[in-house]
Amino acid sequence: QEFVETQARRVYDLLERMAEEQKQVKQGKRFEALYNVSRILGSSLTLQKVLDQVMDAVIQLTGAERGFLMLRDQDGGLQVKAARNLDQETLDGSQFQYSRTIANTVLDKQEAVVTTNAAEDPRFAGQAAIMGQSLRSIMATPLLARGDVIGVAYVDSRVTIDLFDEADLNALEALGGQAAIAIENARLFEQTDQQLAATVDQLTQLRRIDRQLNETLDPDNAMKVTLEWAAKLTNASHGYLGLLQGNTLMVPTVQQFGVADGAEAPSMLDEAYPQVAEVVETGKPVMDTVTVSGRQQSILVLPINRDQKVFGIVVLHKGDDAPFAADEVDVAGRVVNRAAVTIENAHLYAAVHAADRA
């Protein structure tokens, strides 16, 4: 009996040493994974590449069967941006089946969650996703950048219970902190890059408009070019350009765009466009809605200014009641302002030319 007890103690001690060694190996892998991810994450500012790097690091760190990296969308919900399995193979949309309850809990409470057996955890047992997919070990942490939750890192296993513990959760939170900053930096860089590209494109368009305007001293052609470009750059369905008549508030239409041939041009101070009087008075653009053939349409009314004096009006229509975006108003204003000098000069040239003929 004493021999059996001695052997039992030896076996017990051996198992304890093996468990401790396994724990140390696992901890060593955690440190290695955290070191690797900190070294890799600063290497790219391409958003999808950063997301893929983070997803690979999460799988390597946790040894999870599956992992999902989700970012907050404009509606405040979560959208899967990267997904991997244990072999680091990308999961497709049909495999995006995870516990949305846990993911949303992490998102709303801004707190990490770990469960060793979700099917028996009173917090989550009975949830349709957990029962339907036989989810067992689950772990998730919020991605915090500059005090805001930008997403959730989520891992699970449908086979193994007790796969994750508090040490794993602490490691995932540490990784999540690094990952969130890298993701946010890449996202900001991408937005800045897109804005820069849009600005360059806008400047290119404005240079084209300048060239077209400078090629002519015909006032009708200058006004036609101005109206067409203002309409195109704002996605307007149609529009009108009118010039003030003397010192009166009469603004007869002299150019129209996107209007059927033979259609009668409206007087810009009739009941259809009471906004024109406000624009003439203030010299500032006005956005509003009007009813055309029983349908609501968004309109943008722009002044044509020269030396802080309004001498013309541009009215642009959207094909529906969708409002003009702020960038559309800005670019249309730039086009009209740049064209104002050309239009006035063309009129002066026409007047001088007419005087010479007389």
CSV table of N, CA and C in Angstrom, one decimal, residues 58 65 94 109 135 145 147 203 257 283 322 346 351 354:
chain,number,residue,atom,x,y,z
A,58,VAL,N,-4.4,37.2,-33.6
A,58,VAL,CA,-5.4,36.7,-32.6
A,58,VAL,C,-5.5,35.2,-32.6
A,65,GLU,N,-10.4,28.0,-32.4
A,65,GLU,CA,-10.8,27.3,-33.6
A,65,GLU,C,-11.2,28.3,-34.7
A,94,SER,N,-20.7,32.8,-45.6
A,94,SER,CA,-21.7,31.8,-45.1
A,94,SER,C,-21.2,31.2,-43.8
A,109,LYS,N,-21.2,47.2,-23.4
A,109,LYS,CA,-20.6,47.4,-22.1
A,109,LYS,C,-19.1,47.8,-22.1
A,135,LEU,N,-21.6,26.1,-29.6
A,135,LEU,CA,-20.5,26.8,-29.2
A,135,LEU,C,-20.1,26.5,-27.7
A,145,ALA,N,-9.8,52.6,-29.1
A,145,ALA,CA,-8.9,53.6,-29.7
A,145,ALA,C,-9.3,55.0,-29.3
A,147,GLY,N,-10.2,56.2,-26.6
A,147,GLY,CA,-11.4,56.2,-25.7
A,147,GLY,C,-12.7,55.7,-26.3
A,203,LEU,N,-9.5,69.5,-58.2
A,203,LEU,CA,-8.6,70.5,-58.8
A,203,LEU,C,-8.4,70.3,-60.3
A,257,PHE,N,-30.0,73.5,-68.6
A,257,PHE,CA,-29.3,72.3,-68.8
A,257,PHE,C,-30.2,71.1,-68.4
A,283,GLY,N,-26.6,87.2,-51.2
A,283,GLY,CA,-25.4,86.8,-51.9
A,283,GLY,C,-24.8,85.4,-51.4
A,322,ALA,N,-33.5,63.9,-52.5
A,322,ALA,CA,-32.2,63.8,-51.8
A,322,ALA,C,-31.5,65.1,-51.8
A,346,ALA,N,-16.7,88.5,-70.7
A,346,ALA,CA,-17.3,88.1,-72.0
A,346,ALA,C,-18.4,89.1,-72.3
A,351,ALA,N,-20.0,93.9,-75.4
A,351,ALA,CA,-20.5,95.3,-75.4
A,351,ALA,C,-19.6,96.2,-76.2
A,354,ALA,N,-19.8,95.4,-79.8
A,354,ALA,CA,-21.0,95.9,-80.4
A,354,ALA,C,-20.8,97.5,-80.7
